[in-house]
Amino acid sequence: MNKHHTPTIEQRLQKRYAKLVKAHMHTGTRTAAGLTLPQGVKKAFTATQAAWRFFNNHHIKLSDLIVPLRESGKEAVQTSLSSFALLVHDWSKLDYGTHNSKKDVAQLTHKHDRGYELTTALLVSADTGLPFAPMELHLKAKRKFYSTRPGTKEDNHLNQILPTMEASKQWQLSAAIVHVIDREADSVKHMRSWHEAGHLFLVRIDDRKVRWNDWEQKLAKVLPRLTFQPTEAVRYRKKKAQLYVAETEVTLDMPARGSNGILVPGKPLTARLVVSRIVGKNNAVLAQWFLLTNVPVEANALTIARWYYWRWQIESFFKLLKSSGLELEYWQQETALAIARRLLVAAMACVTVWQLQRDKTTAAEKMKLILMRLSGRATKRSRPITTPGLLHGLFVLLPMLELIEEYHGDLSLIRSLAFETIPFLAL
């Protein structure tokens, strides 16, 4: 009998996936042509070839790569205290206008604006506002549309949301999902369809006409009749301020505008209007948001205001993928599909860091400080721990652990070699 077990193709792919995730646990550099050298790999060419094979392997489906992300999100929701979970929807442009090797880039706005469009649904804690995991990704290329959900077809932004809402029923989350979308979703037609399909939503809306107390008027005319309650101290553009909230019930009973511009009547939609207002010195209104939601009243007005504020986590995720982290817009993969595969691997690295951020145990708090120290990042006193800092700290820690193992824990030998060969260290 052969004592050596031959790993299956699936096991080899899982091992490669784990190595690639570790290779993304760092902040990227724009001048790097490829991935950081994974742990245990001595030759850069070997690592590059292995990564190329993985990202261009037609056997590796996006629907498979999203599974560990969804499992991470599902497990995180189970540990949450809230009966709700937030799913934030947003879109981001990936600029590849100078990448001549990418032949499938799409024209996004004008003829010089070329790249891909990324659609993301990010699961966020309704307790703390900390991110859990991206649960769905789409990537729009020149003539193709790639998605983690098989059968998804290209459509405009708002038409993409309902299919994602329907798909989220299959994720078996232990909390009710509240879909949070920015002002782009201020569409009577779509909000009606979401409500009629039984989905909870939270949308920022414009100063639009509503029916309030049998009186049809714009929201700006309703505001003076609302009672604002002071809630908590906040910071707005680095200045101290106070958050005020007001709530009332409004009805949207006007016709919706169809795709051909024709007005289409629909069922009246009655929902909660929450007005979130930031007030500074001398009672000056610094910012104000109209929030429309069909979430039950067990989530009060302050909670609704916080949930919308936490929508910003998806912007932070995009920034982590781009300029403040993994430098996504400088990746050298030559097709949208290869970029999409790498995106999902990189997202797992982000999830790993988010898991550590959410961990409040003594050991985790010590580990965070160690990683920030290893990262060499300068941070604000009010915010000593940052996601990019933790990511970069992991990049330093992982090869350190491998080095310690290679020298069997004899750190004195490493230290003596360093001082012997690099005299500057003794100064």
Short mmCIF file of C-alpha atoms in Angstrom, two decimals:
data_model
loop_
_atom_site.label_atom_id
_atom_site.label_comp_id
_atom_site.label_asym_id
_atom_site.label_seq_id
_atom_site.Cartn_x
_atom_site.Cartn_y
_atom_site.Cartn_z
CA MET A 1 0.00 0.00 0.00
CA ASN A 2 1.26 3.46 -0.90
CA LYS A 3 1.83 5.38 2.30
CA HIS A 4 1.87 8.71 0.49
CA HIS A 5 -1.53 10.21 -0.13
CA THR A 6 -1.82 11.88 -3.53
CA PRO A 7 -3.85 15.11 -3.16
CA THR A 8 -6.81 15.56 -5.44
CA ILE A 9 -7.12 18.46 -7.89
CA GLU A 10 -9.60 20.11 -5.53
CA GLN A 11 -7.19 19.83 -2.59
CA ARG A 12 -4.34 21.26 -4.66
CA LEU A 13 -6.56 24.20 -5.70
CA GLN A 14 -7.57 24.82 -2.08
CA LYS A 15 -3.90 24.87 -1.06
CA ARG A 16 -3.08 27.29 -3.88
CA TYR A 17 -6.07 29.45 -2.87
CA ALA A 18 -4.80 29.64 0.74
CA LYS A 19 -1.34 30.67 -0.44
CA LEU A 20 -2.77 33.35 -2.71
CA VAL A 21 -4.88 34.75 0.13
CA LYS A 22 -1.73 35.04 2.26
CA ALA A 23 0.03 36.74 -0.65
CA HIS A 24 -2.66 39.45 -0.52
CA MET A 25 -2.25 40.10 3.20
CA HIS A 26 -0.29 43.29 2.64
CA THR A 27 -0.65 46.73 1.17
CA GLY A 28 0.36 46.72 -2.48
CA THR A 29 2.86 48.77 -4.44
CA ARG A 30 2.03 50.37 -7.77
CA THR A 31 5.34 49.44 -9.35
CA ALA A 32 5.08 45.72 -8.54
CA ALA A 33 4.44 43.65 -11.65
CA GLY A 34 2.74 40.83 -9.82
CA LEU A 35 1.88 39.25 -6.48
CA THR A 36 3.96 39.35 -3.35
CA LEU A 37 5.99 36.15 -3.04
CA PRO A 38 3.82 33.66 -1.09
CA GLN A 39 5.24 31.99 2.02
CA GLY A 40 7.44 28.98 1.31
CA VAL A 41 8.09 29.92 -2.33
CA LYS A 42 11.71 30.75 -3.06
CA LYS A 43 11.52 31.73 -6.73
CA ALA A 44 9.49 34.70 -7.95
CA PHE A 45 8.98 33.12 -11.38
CA THR A 46 7.46 30.00 -9.77
CA ALA A 47 5.00 32.12 -7.78
CA THR A 48 4.11 34.22 -10.82
CA GLN A 49 3.43 31.17 -12.97
CA ALA A 50 1.32 29.51 -10.26
CA ALA A 51 -0.74 32.68 -9.79
CA TRP A 52 -1.19 33.07 -13.55
CA ARG A 53 -2.45 29.48 -13.83
CA PHE A 54 -4.88 29.98 -10.95
CA PHE A 55 -6.38 33.26 -12.17
CA ASN A 56 -6.70 31.97 -15.74
CA ASN A 57 -7.91 28.45 -14.91
CA HIS A 58 -11.32 27.97 -16.53
CA HIS A 59 -12.14 25.27 -13.96
CA ILE A 60 -12.10 27.89 -11.18
CA LYS A 61 -15.52 29.51 -11.13
CA LEU A 62 -16.42 32.79 -9.46
CA SER A 63 -19.39 31.03 -7.86
CA ASP A 64 -16.91 28.72 -6.08
CA LEU A 65 -14.55 31.49 -4.96
CA ILE A 66 -17.41 33.42 -3.30
CA VAL A 67 -18.35 30.43 -1.09
CA PRO A 68 -15.72 30.96 1.67
CA LEU A 69 -16.63 34.67 1.75
CA ARG A 70 -20.32 33.89 2.21
CA GLU A 71 -19.51 31.32 4.88
CA SER A 72 -17.46 33.93 6.74
CA GLY A 73 -20.34 36.40 6.51
CA LYS A 74 -22.84 33.80 7.68
CA GLU A 75 -20.70 32.85 10.71
CA ALA A 76 -20.19 36.52 11.62
CA VAL A 77 -23.95 37.21 11.56
CA GLN A 78 -24.53 34.25 13.90
CA THR A 79 -22.34 35.91 16.54
CA SER A 80 -24.14 39.25 16.18
CA LEU A 81 -26.55 40.44 18.88
CA SER A 82 -28.86 42.20 16.44
CA SER A 83 -31.82 40.58 14.71
CA PHE A 84 -30.81 42.54 11.59
CA ALA A 85 -27.82 42.51 9.24
CA LEU A 86 -26.97 45.24 6.73
CA LEU A 87 -26.24 44.49 3.08
CA VAL A 88 -24.76 47.58 1.45
CA HIS A 89 -25.00 47.85 -2.35
CA ASP A 90 -22.70 50.08 -4.37
CA TRP A 91 -20.74 50.43 -7.60
CA SER A 92 -17.15 51.45 -8.26
CA LYS A 93 -15.19 52.21 -11.39
CA LEU A 94 -11.89 50.39 -11.91
CA ASP A 95 -9.68 52.64 -14.01
CA TYR A 96 -7.42 50.78 -16.46
CA GLY A 97 -7.16 53.47 -19.12
CA THR A 98 -3.38 53.09 -19.43
CA HIS A 99 -3.34 49.26 -19.47
CA ASN A 100 -2.96 48.48 -23.17
CA SER A 101 -2.64 44.74 -22.45
CA LYS A 102 -6.26 44.56 -21.29
CA LYS A 103 -8.28 44.22 -24.49
CA ASP A 104 -11.70 43.80 -22.85
CA VAL A 105 -11.90 47.10 -20.96
CA ALA A 106 -15.20 48.97 -21.35
CA GLN A 107 -15.79 52.63 -22.08
CA LEU A 108 -17.34 53.78 -18.79
CA THR A 109 -18.18 57.47 -19.32
CA HIS A 110 -16.22 59.31 -22.02
CA LYS A 111 -13.91 57.74 -24.60
CA HIS A 112 -10.80 58.21 -22.47
CA ASP A 113 -12.44 56.65 -19.38
CA ARG A 114 -11.72 52.95 -19.82
CA GLY A 115 -11.79 50.07 -17.37
CA TYR A 116 -14.25 47.77 -15.61
CA GLU A 117 -17.22 48.45 -13.35
CA LEU A 118 -17.37 46.62 -10.04
CA THR A 119 -20.70 45.93 -8.30
CA THR A 120 -20.51 44.83 -4.67
CA ALA A 121 -22.94 43.75 -1.95
CA LEU A 122 -21.09 44.06 1.37
CA LEU A 123 -22.43 42.50 4.57
CA VAL A 124 -22.05 44.84 7.56
CA SER A 125 -22.81 44.41 11.26
CA ALA A 126 -26.03 46.09 12.40
CA ASP A 127 -24.52 46.23 15.92
CA THR A 128 -21.19 47.91 15.34
CA GLY A 129 -21.07 48.90 11.68
CA LEU A 130 -17.95 46.78 11.12
CA PRO A 131 -17.73 44.90 7.80
CA PHE A 132 -18.23 41.14 7.64
CA ALA A 133 -17.68 40.04 4.03
CA PRO A 134 -18.62 40.83 0.42
CA MET A 135 -21.46 38.43 -0.43
CA GLU A 136 -21.76 39.10 -4.14
CA LEU A 137 -19.58 40.67 -6.85
CA HIS A 138 -20.17 41.56 -10.50
CA LEU A 139 -17.60 42.87 -12.95
CA LYS A 140 -18.65 44.56 -16.19
CA ALA A 141 -16.21 44.34 -19.10
CA LYS A 142 -16.45 45.44 -22.73
CA ARG A 143 -18.84 42.79 -23.99
CA LYS A 144 -19.16 40.46 -21.00
CA PHE A 145 -20.58 40.56 -17.50
CA TYR A 146 -18.97 38.34 -14.86
CA SER A 147 -20.76 37.50 -11.64
CA THR A 148 -20.46 35.29 -8.57
CA ARG A 149 -24.11 34.34 -9.17
CA PRO A 150 -24.49 32.05 -12.22
CA GLY A 151 -26.96 33.26 -14.82
CA THR A 152 -26.65 36.95 -13.93
CA LYS A 153 -26.99 39.25 -16.93
CA GLU A 154 -25.84 42.82 -17.40
CA ASP A 155 -28.41 45.44 -16.42
CA ASN A 156 -28.53 48.99 -15.11
CA HIS A 157 -27.56 49.58 -11.50
CA LEU A 158 -30.98 49.59 -9.90
CA ASN A 159 -32.24 46.59 -11.86
CA GLN A 160 -29.32 44.58 -10.44
CA ILE A 161 -30.53 45.02 -6.86
CA LEU A 162 -33.76 42.96 -6.78
CA PRO A 163 -32.08 39.78 -8.14
CA THR A 164 -29.41 40.17 -5.44
CA MET A 165 -32.13 40.62 -2.83
CA GLU A 166 -33.84 37.45 -4.03
CA ALA A 167 -30.53 35.55 -4.06
CA SER A 168 -29.81 36.64 -0.49
CA LYS A 169 -32.71 34.45 0.69
CA GLN A 170 -30.55 31.43 -0.17
CA TRP A 171 -27.66 32.54 2.05
CA GLN A 172 -29.49 31.32 5.17
CA LEU A 173 -28.43 34.22 7.37
CA SER A 174 -29.71 34.13 10.94
CA ALA A 175 -30.81 37.79 10.81
CA ALA A 176 -33.19 39.82 8.66
CA ILE A 177 -31.31 41.58 5.86
CA VAL A 178 -31.70 45.35 5.48
CA HIS A 179 -30.53 46.50 2.04
CA VAL A 180 -28.78 49.87 2.31
CA ILE A 181 -28.37 51.92 -0.86
CA ASP A 182 -27.29 55.50 -1.50
CA ARG A 183 -29.23 58.26 -3.24
CA GLU A 184 -28.96 56.57 -6.65
CA ALA A 185 -31.74 54.23 -5.44
CA ASP A 186 -34.25 57.07 -5.00
CA SER A 187 -36.67 55.45 -7.44
CA VAL A 188 -40.36 54.95 -6.62
CA LYS A 189 -40.60 52.13 -9.14
CA HIS A 190 -37.78 50.12 -7.59
CA MET A 191 -38.66 50.80 -3.96
CA ARG A 192 -42.20 49.56 -4.67
CA SER A 193 -40.88 46.37 -6.25
CA TRP A 194 -38.53 45.71 -3.31
CA HIS A 195 -41.30 46.30 -0.77
CA GLU A 196 -43.82 44.13 -2.64
CA ALA A 197 -41.24 41.32 -2.81
CA GLY A 198 -40.93 41.44 0.99
CA HIS A 199 -37.44 42.95 1.26
CA LEU A 200 -36.35 45.53 3.83
CA PHE A 201 -34.55 48.58 2.47
CA LEU A 202 -32.95 51.81 3.65
CA VAL A 203 -32.46 54.43 0.95
CA ARG A 204 -31.30 58.01 1.01
CA ILE A 205 -33.76 60.11 -0.99
CA ASP A 206 -33.82 63.63 -2.38
CA ASP A 207 -36.15 66.46 -1.46
CA ARG A 208 -39.02 64.79 -3.32
CA LYS A 209 -42.78 65.09 -3.16
CA VAL A 210 -44.55 62.84 -0.66
CA ARG A 211 -48.00 62.56 0.89
CA TRP A 212 -47.85 63.49 4.56
CA ASN A 213 -51.01 63.79 6.70
CA ASP A 214 -53.09 63.87 3.48
CA TRP A 215 -50.99 66.78 2.31
CA GLU A 216 -48.85 66.43 -0.83
CA GLN A 217 -45.71 68.49 -0.54
CA LYS A 218 -41.94 68.38 -0.85
CA LEU A 219 -39.98 67.17 2.15
CA ALA A 220 -38.46 70.61 2.73
CA LYS A 221 -41.98 71.87 3.50
CA VAL A 222 -42.58 69.01 5.94
CA LEU A 223 -39.37 69.57 7.91
CA PRO A 224 -40.55 72.61 9.97
CA ARG A 225 -43.44 70.51 11.30
CA LEU A 226 -41.18 67.71 12.59
CA THR A 227 -39.72 67.48 16.09
CA PHE A 228 -35.99 66.83 16.13
CA GLN A 229 -34.47 65.03 19.12
CA PRO A 230 -30.82 65.41 20.11
CA THR A 231 -29.18 61.98 20.30
CA GLU A 232 -25.40 61.79 20.50
CA ALA A 233 -22.21 63.74 19.98
CA VAL A 234 -20.52 63.13 16.62
CA ARG A 235 -17.61 64.50 14.64
CA TYR A 236 -18.26 66.12 11.28
CA ARG A 237 -15.25 67.07 9.17
CA LYS A 238 -13.01 66.78 12.24
CA LYS A 239 -15.22 69.12 14.28
CA LYS A 240 -17.46 68.33 17.23
CA ALA A 241 -21.17 68.35 16.46
CA GLN A 242 -24.51 66.93 17.61
CA LEU A 243 -26.71 64.42 15.81
CA TYR A 244 -30.45 65.17 15.75
CA VAL A 245 -33.08 62.82 14.33
CA ALA A 246 -36.76 63.15 13.47
CA GLU A 247 -39.21 60.59 12.20
CA THR A 248 -42.60 60.53 10.55
CA GLU A 249 -44.61 58.38 8.16
CA VAL A 250 -44.97 59.34 4.51
CA THR A 251 -46.62 57.81 1.46
CA LEU A 252 -45.32 57.68 -2.10
CA ASP A 253 -48.41 57.46 -4.26
CA MET A 254 -47.22 59.23 -7.39
CA PRO A 255 -46.71 57.41 -10.72
CA ALA A 256 -43.25 56.03 -11.38
CA ARG A 257 -41.33 56.85 -14.53
CA GLY A 258 -40.73 53.80 -16.71
CA SER A 259 -37.67 53.10 -18.85
CA ASN A 260 -39.37 54.67 -21.87
CA GLY A 261 -40.22 57.83 -19.93
CA ILE A 262 -43.92 57.02 -19.61
CA LEU A 263 -45.46 57.49 -16.15
CA VAL A 264 -46.67 54.22 -14.67
CA PRO A 265 -49.08 54.24 -11.70
CA GLY A 266 -48.45 51.84 -8.82
CA LYS A 267 -49.59 50.92 -5.35
CA PRO A 268 -49.03 53.61 -2.70
CA LEU A 269 -45.90 52.89 -0.69
CA THR A 270 -46.13 53.91 2.97
CA ALA A 271 -42.75 54.00 4.73
CA ARG A 272 -40.86 55.62 7.56
CA LEU A 273 -39.06 58.88 6.85
CA VAL A 274 -36.07 59.44 9.15
CA VAL A 275 -34.31 62.79 8.91
CA SER A 276 -30.72 62.76 10.16
CA ARG A 277 -29.29 66.20 10.88
CA ILE A 278 -25.78 67.23 12.00
CA VAL A 279 -25.82 70.46 14.01
CA GLY A 280 -22.71 72.46 14.89
CA LYS A 281 -22.05 75.63 16.83
CA ASN A 282 -24.79 78.24 17.06
CA ASN A 283 -27.29 75.57 15.91
CA ALA A 284 -25.92 75.69 12.38
CA VAL A 285 -27.09 72.74 10.25
CA LEU A 286 -23.91 71.24 8.82
CA ALA A 287 -25.47 68.29 6.97
CA GLN A 288 -28.85 66.65 6.55
CA TRP A 289 -30.08 63.38 5.04
CA PHE A 290 -33.59 62.17 4.16
CA LEU A 291 -33.76 58.41 4.79
CA LEU A 292 -36.67 56.26 3.64
CA THR A 293 -37.11 52.76 5.05
CA ASN A 294 -39.69 50.02 5.50
CA VAL A 295 -37.79 48.51 8.46
CA PRO A 296 -40.10 47.84 11.46
CA VAL A 297 -40.17 50.40 14.28
CA GLU A 298 -38.20 48.07 16.55
CA ALA A 299 -35.21 49.76 14.91
CA ASN A 300 -35.63 53.35 16.14
CA ALA A 301 -34.76 56.54 14.27
CA LEU A 302 -31.26 56.78 15.77
CA THR A 303 -30.53 53.20 14.70
CA ILE A 304 -31.69 53.96 11.15
CA ALA A 305 -29.43 57.03 11.05
CA ARG A 306 -26.46 54.95 12.24
CA TRP A 307 -27.16 52.25 9.68
CA TYR A 308 -27.02 54.74 6.85
CA TYR A 309 -23.79 56.22 8.24
CA TRP A 310 -22.29 52.72 8.27
CA ARG A 311 -22.96 52.51 4.53
CA TRP A 312 -19.58 54.22 4.31
CA GLN A 313 -17.92 50.85 5.00
CA ILE A 314 -18.34 49.89 1.36
CA GLU A 315 -16.48 53.04 0.29
CA SER A 316 -13.71 52.08 2.72
CA PHE A 317 -13.67 48.59 1.18
CA PHE A 318 -13.22 50.04 -2.31
CA LYS A 319 -10.45 52.28 -0.98
CA LEU A 320 -8.76 49.29 0.69
CA LEU A 321 -8.82 47.44 -2.62
CA LYS A 322 -7.44 50.50 -4.40
CA SER A 323 -5.23 53.35 -3.20
CA SER A 324 -4.97 52.62 0.55
CA GLY A 325 -4.38 48.90 0.29
CA LEU A 326 -4.05 46.39 -2.51
CA GLU A 327 -3.63 48.78 -5.49
CA LEU A 328 -6.27 47.00 -7.55
CA GLU A 329 -6.07 49.50 -10.42
CA TYR A 330 -2.43 48.52 -11.02
CA TRP A 331 -2.95 44.75 -11.25
CA GLN A 332 -1.43 43.24 -14.36
CA GLN A 333 -3.94 40.46 -15.13
CA GLU A 334 -5.03 40.89 -18.74
CA THR A 335 -8.73 39.98 -18.59
CA ALA A 336 -11.72 40.98 -16.49
CA LEU A 337 -12.30 37.35 -15.51
CA ALA A 338 -8.74 37.00 -14.15
CA ILE A 339 -9.19 40.31 -12.28
CA ALA A 340 -12.48 39.04 -10.85
CA ARG A 341 -10.86 35.83 -9.61
CA ARG A 342 -8.04 37.76 -7.98
CA LEU A 343 -10.54 40.20 -6.49
CA LEU A 344 -12.28 37.40 -4.62
CA VAL A 345 -8.97 36.09 -3.30
CA ALA A 346 -8.00 39.61 -2.17
CA ALA A 347 -11.43 40.01 -0.54
CA MET A 348 -10.70 36.94 1.61
CA ALA A 349 -7.52 38.64 2.84
CA CYS A 350 -9.64 41.69 3.76
CA VAL A 351 -12.13 39.45 5.59
CA THR A 352 -9.28 37.93 7.60
CA VAL A 353 -8.21 41.38 8.77
CA TRP A 354 -11.82 42.39 9.52
CA GLN A 355 -12.22 39.29 11.69
CA LEU A 356 -9.24 40.40 13.74
CA GLN A 357 -10.60 43.95 13.98
CA ARG A 358 -13.90 42.70 15.39
CA ASP A 359 -12.18 40.46 17.94
CA LYS A 360 -12.13 42.22 21.33
CA THR A 361 -10.32 39.53 23.33
CA THR A 362 -7.14 40.44 25.19
CA ALA A 363 -5.02 38.36 22.82
CA ALA A 364 -6.56 40.03 19.75
CA GLU A 365 -6.01 43.54 21.16
CA LYS A 366 -2.33 42.71 21.77
CA MET A 367 -2.01 41.23 18.27
CA LYS A 368 -3.48 44.36 16.68
CA LEU A 369 -0.92 46.56 18.44
CA ILE A 370 1.90 44.24 17.35
CA LEU A 371 0.75 44.31 13.71
CA MET A 372 0.44 48.10 13.73
CA ARG A 373 3.97 48.33 15.13
CA LEU A 374 5.27 45.95 12.46
CA SER A 375 3.52 47.97 9.76
CA GLY A 376 5.47 51.11 10.62
CA ARG A 377 2.35 53.16 9.96
CA ALA A 378 1.88 56.54 11.65
CA THR A 379 -1.70 56.85 12.91
CA LYS A 380 -3.85 59.36 14.71
CA ARG A 381 -3.97 59.12 18.47
CA SER A 382 -7.76 58.81 18.23
CA ARG A 383 -7.46 55.93 15.76
CA PRO A 384 -4.42 53.78 16.55
CA ILE A 385 -5.67 50.72 14.63
CA THR A 386 -6.36 50.91 10.89
CA THR A 387 -7.29 48.22 8.35
CA PRO A 388 -4.42 49.04 5.92
CA GLY A 389 -2.03 49.03 8.89
CA LEU A 390 -3.17 45.57 10.01
CA LEU A 391 -2.92 44.31 6.44
CA HIS A 392 0.65 45.56 6.09
CA GLY A 393 1.56 44.27 9.55
CA LEU A 394 0.46 40.79 8.48
CA PHE A 395 2.72 41.11 5.45
CA VAL A 396 5.67 41.57 7.83
CA LEU A 397 4.54 38.97 10.35
CA LEU A 398 3.99 36.01 8.00
CA PRO A 399 7.59 35.78 6.69
CA MET A 400 8.83 36.40 10.25
CA LEU A 401 6.92 33.34 11.48
CA GLU A 402 8.32 31.26 8.64
CA LEU A 403 11.84 32.47 9.40
CA ILE A 404 11.50 31.63 13.10
CA GLU A 405 10.30 28.15 12.18
CA GLU A 406 13.17 27.68 9.73
CA TYR A 407 15.71 28.56 12.45
CA HIS A 408 13.87 26.37 14.99
CA GLY A 409 13.08 29.36 17.19
CA ASP A 410 16.74 30.31 17.68
CA LEU A 411 16.30 34.07 17.44
CA SER A 412 19.73 34.71 18.98
CA LEU A 413 21.36 33.24 15.87
CA ILE A 414 19.38 35.56 13.59
CA ARG A 415 20.26 38.51 15.83
CA SER A 416 23.98 37.74 15.90
CA LEU A 417 24.07 37.32 12.10
CA ALA A 418 22.29 40.66 11.67
CA PHE A 419 24.72 42.59 13.91
CA GLU A 420 27.72 40.83 12.39
CA THR A 421 26.86 41.57 8.77
CA ILE A 422 25.06 44.93 9.15
CA PRO A 423 27.20 47.08 11.50
CA PHE A 424 24.79 49.99 11.22
CA LEU A 425 22.30 48.08 13.41
CA ALA A 426 24.69 48.37 16.38
CA LEU A 427 24.69 52.18 16.30
#
